[in-house]
Short mmCIF file of C-alpha atoms in Angstrom, two decimals:
data_model
loop_
_atom_site.label_atom_id
_atom_site.label_comp_id
_atom_site.label_asym_id
_atom_site.label_seq_id
_atom_site.Cartn_x
_atom_site.Cartn_y
_atom_site.Cartn_z
CA MET A 1 128.96 95.35 103.42
CA ALA A 2 128.25 92.46 105.75
CA THR A 3 125.90 89.67 104.41
CA SER A 4 123.43 90.49 106.97
CA LEU A 5 122.92 94.00 105.48
CA CYS A 6 122.09 92.52 101.91
CA SER A 7 118.93 94.10 100.45
CA ALA A 8 116.06 92.31 99.08
CA LEU A 9 117.31 93.14 95.58
CA ALA A 10 120.72 91.78 96.44
CA LEU A 11 119.21 88.71 97.59
CA ALA A 12 117.25 88.40 94.44
CA ALA A 13 120.74 88.69 92.55
CA LEU A 14 122.16 85.95 94.93
CA LEU A 15 119.37 83.58 94.06
CA GLN A 16 119.98 84.06 90.30
CA ALA A 17 123.68 84.01 90.48
CA PRO A 18 125.89 81.39 88.63
CA PRO A 19 126.26 78.15 90.47
CA ARG A 20 128.68 77.85 93.30
CA PRO A 21 130.11 74.85 95.24
CA PRO A 22 126.91 73.20 96.95
CA PRO A 23 126.35 74.11 100.51
CA ALA A 24 125.59 71.64 103.18
CA PRO A 25 122.32 69.61 102.31
CA GLY A 26 119.39 70.92 104.39
CA SER A 27 120.95 74.17 105.45
CA ALA A 28 119.62 77.74 105.16
CA ALA A 29 122.52 78.53 102.87
CA GLN A 30 121.40 75.76 100.53
CA ALA A 31 117.93 77.19 100.65
CA ALA A 32 119.36 80.69 99.68
CA ALA A 33 121.22 79.29 96.66
CA THR A 34 118.23 78.15 94.65
CA PRO A 35 115.68 79.92 92.52
CA VAL A 36 113.13 82.04 94.34
CA GLY A 37 110.41 79.34 94.13
CA ASP A 38 112.46 76.69 95.05
CA SER A 39 113.95 78.78 98.04
CA LEU A 40 110.47 79.14 99.51
CA LEU A 41 109.89 75.40 99.55
CA ALA A 42 113.37 74.74 100.74
CA LEU A 43 113.09 77.14 103.61
CA ARG A 44 109.58 75.96 104.64
CA THR A 45 110.91 72.38 104.57
CA LEU A 46 113.95 73.42 106.66
CA LEU A 47 111.78 75.29 109.19
CA ALA A 48 109.36 72.21 109.38
CA ARG A 49 112.52 70.41 110.62
CA ASP A 50 114.02 72.98 112.77
CA SER A 51 111.67 75.83 113.70
CA ALA A 52 114.45 77.42 115.72
CA ASP A 53 116.69 78.28 112.71
CA GLY A 54 116.77 82.00 113.01
CA ARG A 55 118.83 82.47 109.81
CA ALA A 56 116.13 80.55 108.02
CA TRP A 57 113.40 82.78 109.30
CA LEU A 58 115.61 85.73 108.32
CA LEU A 59 116.15 84.42 104.76
CA LEU A 60 112.28 83.73 104.51
CA GLY A 61 111.54 87.14 105.64
CA ARG A 62 113.80 88.71 103.17
CA LEU A 63 112.38 86.72 100.31
CA TYR A 64 108.72 87.59 101.13
CA LEU A 65 109.87 91.25 101.32
CA GLN A 66 111.41 91.01 97.89
CA LEU A 67 108.28 89.41 96.34
CA ALA A 68 106.13 92.31 97.81
CA GLU A 69 108.70 94.77 96.28
CA ASN A 70 108.73 93.09 92.90
CA ALA A 71 104.83 93.59 92.83
CA HIS A 72 105.49 97.42 92.46
CA GLY A 73 107.28 96.88 89.07
CA PRO A 74 105.57 96.73 85.76
CA PRO A 75 102.69 95.84 85.37
CA HIS A 76 102.19 97.00 88.97
CA ARG A 77 100.43 94.15 90.44
CA ALA A 78 100.50 95.82 93.76
CA LEU A 79 97.56 97.91 92.68
CA GLU A 80 95.90 95.01 90.90
CA ASP A 81 95.93 92.73 93.99
CA SER A 82 96.93 94.77 97.01
CA ALA A 83 95.47 92.06 99.26
CA ALA A 84 97.99 89.56 97.97
CA VAL A 85 100.69 92.00 98.44
CA ARG A 86 99.59 92.80 101.99
CA ALA A 87 99.69 89.15 102.75
CA LEU A 88 103.30 88.89 101.66
CA LEU A 89 104.15 91.86 103.85
CA ASP A 90 102.16 90.09 106.77
CA THR A 91 104.16 86.88 106.24
CA SER A 92 107.43 88.88 105.84
CA ASP A 93 106.84 90.64 109.24
CA ALA A 94 106.03 87.48 111.07
CA ALA A 95 109.12 85.83 109.71
CA LEU A 96 111.44 88.79 110.51
CA ALA A 97 109.99 89.18 114.07
CA ARG A 98 110.68 85.46 114.70
CA ALA A 99 114.19 85.88 113.35
CA GLY A 100 114.85 88.80 115.61
CA GLN A 101 113.63 86.88 118.72
CA LEU A 102 115.95 83.77 117.77
CA LEU A 103 119.02 85.71 116.61
CA ALA A 104 119.24 88.28 119.32
CA PRO A 105 116.92 87.30 122.19
CA SER A 106 118.50 89.56 124.76
CA GLY A 107 120.78 91.91 122.88
CA SER A 108 122.21 92.83 119.56
CA THR A 109 123.83 90.59 116.97
CA PRO A 110 124.50 91.29 113.22
CA ASP A 111 121.76 88.97 112.03
CA GLY A 112 119.41 89.91 114.78
CA ASP A 113 119.77 93.71 114.13
CA SER A 114 119.54 92.96 110.26
CA ALA A 115 116.15 91.17 110.90
CA ARG A 116 114.76 94.05 113.03
CA VAL A 117 115.75 96.69 110.44
CA LEU A 118 114.33 94.58 107.68
CA ARG A 119 111.16 94.33 109.75
CA VAL A 120 111.06 98.28 109.61
CA GLY A 121 111.31 97.93 105.85
CA ALA A 122 108.28 95.76 105.68
CA TRP A 123 106.29 98.24 107.51
CA SER A 124 107.58 100.91 105.38
CA ALA A 125 106.50 98.99 102.35
CA ARG A 126 103.09 98.55 104.02
CA ALA A 127 102.96 102.22 104.14
CA ARG A 128 103.93 102.57 100.47
CA LEU A 129 101.24 100.10 99.53
CA ALA A 130 98.63 102.37 101.33
CA TRP A 131 100.07 105.57 99.54
CA ASP A 132 99.66 103.72 96.21
CA GLU A 133 95.95 102.92 97.00
CA LYS A 134 94.85 106.10 98.66
CA GLY A 135 97.50 108.71 98.09
CA ILE A 136 100.58 109.94 99.93
CA ASN A 137 98.62 111.79 102.62
CA VAL A 138 97.24 108.67 104.34
CA GLY A 139 98.95 108.08 107.87
CA PRO A 140 99.37 104.98 110.06
CA GLN A 141 95.57 104.99 110.72
CA GLU A 142 95.39 103.42 107.21
CA TRP A 143 98.24 100.92 107.51
CA GLY A 144 99.12 100.80 111.26
CA PRO A 145 99.35 100.86 114.07
CA VAL A 146 103.27 100.68 114.21
CA PRO A 147 104.11 97.80 116.49
CA LEU A 148 105.40 98.80 119.88
CA ASP A 149 108.38 96.40 119.53
CA LEU A 150 109.68 97.79 116.23
CA ARG A 151 113.15 98.60 116.71
CA VAL A 152 116.49 99.71 114.73
CA PRO A 153 119.89 99.77 116.20
CA PRO A 154 121.08 103.06 118.10
CA VAL A 155 123.22 104.18 115.14
CA LEU A 156 120.25 104.12 112.73
CA GLU A 157 118.08 105.91 115.21
CA GLU A 158 120.68 108.49 115.31
CA LEU A 159 121.25 108.56 111.65
CA GLY A 160 117.38 108.87 111.01
CA GLU A 161 117.23 111.84 113.64
CA ASN A 162 120.03 113.59 112.03
CA LEU A 163 118.63 113.36 108.51
CA LEU A 164 115.24 114.58 109.69
CA ARG A 165 116.71 117.52 111.67
CA ALA A 166 118.65 118.50 108.58
CA CYS A 167 115.46 118.85 106.33
CA PRO A 168 113.52 122.12 106.24
CA MET A 169 109.99 122.18 107.49
CA TRP A 170 107.48 120.59 105.15
CA GLY A 171 110.29 119.09 103.13
CA VAL A 172 110.35 116.00 100.93
CA LEU A 173 113.32 113.65 101.91
CA PHE A 174 114.59 111.46 99.13
CA THR A 175 116.52 108.32 100.54
CA ALA A 176 118.91 106.13 98.87
CA SER A 177 119.52 102.80 100.66
CA GLU A 178 118.24 100.50 103.50
CA ALA A 179 120.13 102.31 106.02
CA ASP A 180 118.98 105.91 105.48
CA SER A 181 115.57 104.98 104.22
CA HIS A 182 114.47 102.71 107.17
CA ALA A 183 116.24 105.01 109.67
CA ALA A 184 114.35 108.10 108.59
CA TRP A 185 111.08 106.18 108.35
CA TYR A 186 111.46 104.57 111.74
CA MET A 187 112.22 107.93 113.39
CA ARG A 188 109.35 109.52 111.60
CA PHE A 189 106.54 106.88 112.10
CA SER A 190 107.84 104.95 115.25
CA ARG A 191 109.16 107.91 117.18
CA GLY A 192 106.81 110.64 115.86
CA LEU A 193 109.79 112.90 114.74
CA ARG A 194 109.11 115.50 112.22
CA PRO A 195 105.62 114.70 111.06
CA ASP A 196 105.86 117.48 108.49
CA VAL A 197 108.44 115.46 106.45
CA LEU A 198 107.45 113.30 103.60
CA ILE A 199 110.09 110.38 103.24
CA VAL A 200 110.28 108.83 99.77
CA PRO A 201 113.03 106.32 98.58
CA LEU A 202 114.23 107.66 95.17
CA ALA A 203 113.81 104.25 93.77
CA ALA A 204 110.10 104.34 94.69
CA TRP A 205 109.78 107.82 93.24
CA ARG A 206 111.35 106.61 89.84
CA ALA A 207 109.19 103.59 89.73
CA ASP A 208 105.89 105.45 90.40
CA SER A 209 106.52 109.18 90.05
CA LEU A 210 103.38 109.99 87.89
CA ARG A 211 101.01 108.80 90.71
CA VAL A 212 103.11 110.52 93.46
CA ALA A 213 103.19 113.68 91.33
CA ALA A 214 99.43 113.49 90.90
CA ASP A 215 99.07 113.37 94.67
CA LEU A 216 101.30 116.36 95.09
CA LYS A 217 99.41 118.27 92.44
CA LEU A 218 102.50 118.69 90.10
CA ALA A 219 102.59 118.87 86.49
CA ARG A 220 102.81 115.29 85.01
CA ARG A 221 106.24 114.53 83.62
CA ARG A 222 107.33 110.99 82.44
CA ASP A 223 110.86 111.54 83.43
CA PRO A 224 110.86 110.99 87.19
CA ASP A 225 113.93 113.28 87.86
CA ALA A 226 112.38 116.04 85.85
CA ALA A 227 109.34 115.81 87.98
CA ILE A 228 111.70 116.67 90.92
CA GLY A 229 112.12 119.98 89.32
CA GLU A 230 108.47 120.48 89.36
CA LEU A 231 108.36 119.46 93.16
CA VAL A 232 111.12 122.09 94.17
CA LYS A 233 108.87 124.51 93.04
CA ARG A 234 106.26 123.72 95.64
CA ARG A 235 108.17 122.21 98.55
CA PRO A 236 111.61 122.09 99.98
CA VAL A 237 113.30 118.90 98.76
CA CYS A 238 116.12 117.21 100.56
CA VAL A 239 118.34 114.53 99.19
CA SER A 240 120.29 112.16 101.50
CA MET A 241 124.07 112.27 101.20
CA ALA A 242 123.85 108.32 101.13
CA PHE A 243 123.79 109.25 97.32
CA GLU A 244 127.09 110.08 95.54
CA ARG A 245 125.36 113.20 94.21
CA PRO A 246 121.72 114.58 93.83
CA PRO A 247 119.73 113.91 90.79
CA GLU A 248 120.53 116.29 87.96
CA PRO A 249 117.38 116.59 85.71
CA ARG A 250 117.04 119.06 82.75
CA PRO A 251 116.93 121.89 83.41
CA ARG A 252 119.24 121.55 86.24
CA ILE A 253 118.17 122.14 89.91
CA GLY A 254 120.44 124.51 91.86
CA TRP A 255 121.15 122.26 94.78
CA ALA A 256 122.54 123.83 98.13
CA THR A 257 124.48 121.90 100.67
CA ARG A 258 123.46 121.45 104.20
CA PRO A 259 124.79 119.10 106.72
CA LEU A 260 123.90 115.56 105.65
CA VAL A 261 121.64 116.56 102.66
CA TRP A 262 121.51 118.51 99.47
CA VAL A 263 118.43 120.94 99.42
CA ALA A 264 116.53 122.92 96.82
CA GLY A 265 113.15 124.74 96.76
CA PRO A 266 111.40 127.49 98.83
CA HIS A 267 111.98 128.61 102.46
CA LEU A 268 115.73 127.32 102.41
CA LYS A 269 116.79 130.17 104.74
CA GLU A 270 114.63 128.91 107.45
CA ASP A 271 115.16 126.04 109.87
CA ARG A 272 118.73 125.87 109.68
CA VAL A 273 120.56 123.35 111.97
CA PRO A 274 124.30 124.42 112.82
CA PRO A 275 126.62 121.76 111.90
CA ARG A 276 127.89 121.61 115.42
CA ASP A 277 124.47 120.71 116.76
CA PHE A 278 124.33 117.22 115.00
CA VAL A 279 125.16 114.26 117.31
CA PHE A 280 127.37 111.10 116.47
CA ALA A 281 127.66 109.42 119.79
CA ALA A 282 125.83 106.15 118.66
CA LEU A 283 128.27 105.89 115.54
CA ARG A 284 131.28 106.10 117.92
CA LEU A 285 129.74 102.99 119.94
CA ALA A 286 128.76 101.18 116.77
CA LEU A 287 132.17 101.50 115.36
CA ASP A 288 133.88 100.47 118.62
CA ASN A 289 131.47 97.39 118.75
CA HIS A 290 131.93 96.63 115.06
CA ASP A 291 128.08 97.09 114.51
CA ALA A 292 127.16 95.83 110.93
CA TRP A 293 125.23 99.06 110.34
CA ALA A 294 127.99 101.52 111.16
CA PRO A 295 129.59 101.30 107.81
CA PRO A 296 126.77 102.80 105.79
CA ALA A 297 126.12 105.64 108.38
CA LEU A 298 129.85 106.30 108.30
CA ALA A 299 129.97 106.52 104.69
CA LEU A 300 126.97 109.07 104.64
CA TYR A 301 128.65 111.18 107.27
CA ALA A 302 132.04 111.11 105.54
CA ARG A 303 130.38 112.41 102.30
CA ALA A 304 128.63 115.03 104.31
CA ALA A 305 131.84 116.17 105.91
CA ARG A 306 133.50 116.53 102.60
CA ALA A 307 130.57 118.74 101.42
CA THR A 308 130.26 120.56 104.58
CA PRO A 309 133.70 120.98 106.46
CA PRO A 310 132.34 122.57 109.59
CA LEU A 311 130.72 119.35 110.30
CA CYS A 312 134.19 118.01 111.32
CA GLU A 313 133.95 120.10 114.61
CA ALA A 314 130.94 117.92 115.79
CA LEU A 315 132.51 114.71 114.52
CA ARG A 316 135.75 115.63 116.32
CA THR A 317 133.55 115.87 119.50
CA PHE A 318 132.82 112.12 119.12
CA ARG A 319 136.23 111.20 118.17
CA LEU A 320 135.47 110.41 114.67
CA THR A 321 138.02 112.46 112.55
CA ASN A 322 140.48 109.38 112.32
CA GLU A 323 137.69 107.49 110.32
CA ILE A 324 136.88 110.38 108.05
CA PRO A 325 139.85 111.35 105.85
CA SER A 326 138.59 114.97 104.93
CA CYS A 327 138.38 115.86 108.63
CA ARG A 328 142.19 115.02 109.20
CA ARG A 329 143.50 117.99 107.29
#
């Protein structure tokens, strides 16, 4: 995956990696190659000299987003000092907005699109912080409103819409990565699509399932995946096919396949969307234009086509079967 798609966790790994040949002094690459605390100082120094360095703003936004994410880990400092975490997210949002303006002022570039998508991630993290404080039922009135200029590339808009359409009414959608998480969150909260669906990154569930389970009035289980077994007794659960496979707790869940998701729970015979009704026009354009966000979307759709062969009919309509081996047979 392109450098512009590195997650905050991947950046943390990069910052802690073994030494490499030193980059040019005073560059954004040099700032990213130092420990986290030193990186903040280096990036601030770099931006004091050159406030128009879009890649430095992008790195700074990622770094603050990483620090906010780390606060949700043990001992869960996000709850102890939510104001500090909110300040980190405010700073991340401002840096990523500036990066987007500098890196793609009048169109689309890999780094500019990355800044815009990560900015959606910062707003998603803001929603998660509000959920931690007041429960999962709070809406944008508690952490918003969502900025009108928030954007993701069309290929992710399409991905988010397809995932939300695939999930049954009142479902809980577990997502895997930046691509499917930010895409679904953006379409849900920025575009107002499927307000009945609860979007939860599986990593966030596993980090704080006891609190979420309490909000959903589930039996308390210390094994996060086992808690999914309790959840499917109450609500339909959808798992994005950005995962290689759905979670398999004990006792096992009888997952069924639908286009783009695995599903379990009540009311699964309702609200089925036929495979031919899904749209992949933006993916075709993204692949033709070498969009940096096309590969994760293509990987999800390829896995979905293997699990649901009738999906190949819709993919063929948009000239995508050459990119998806299971549809060539």
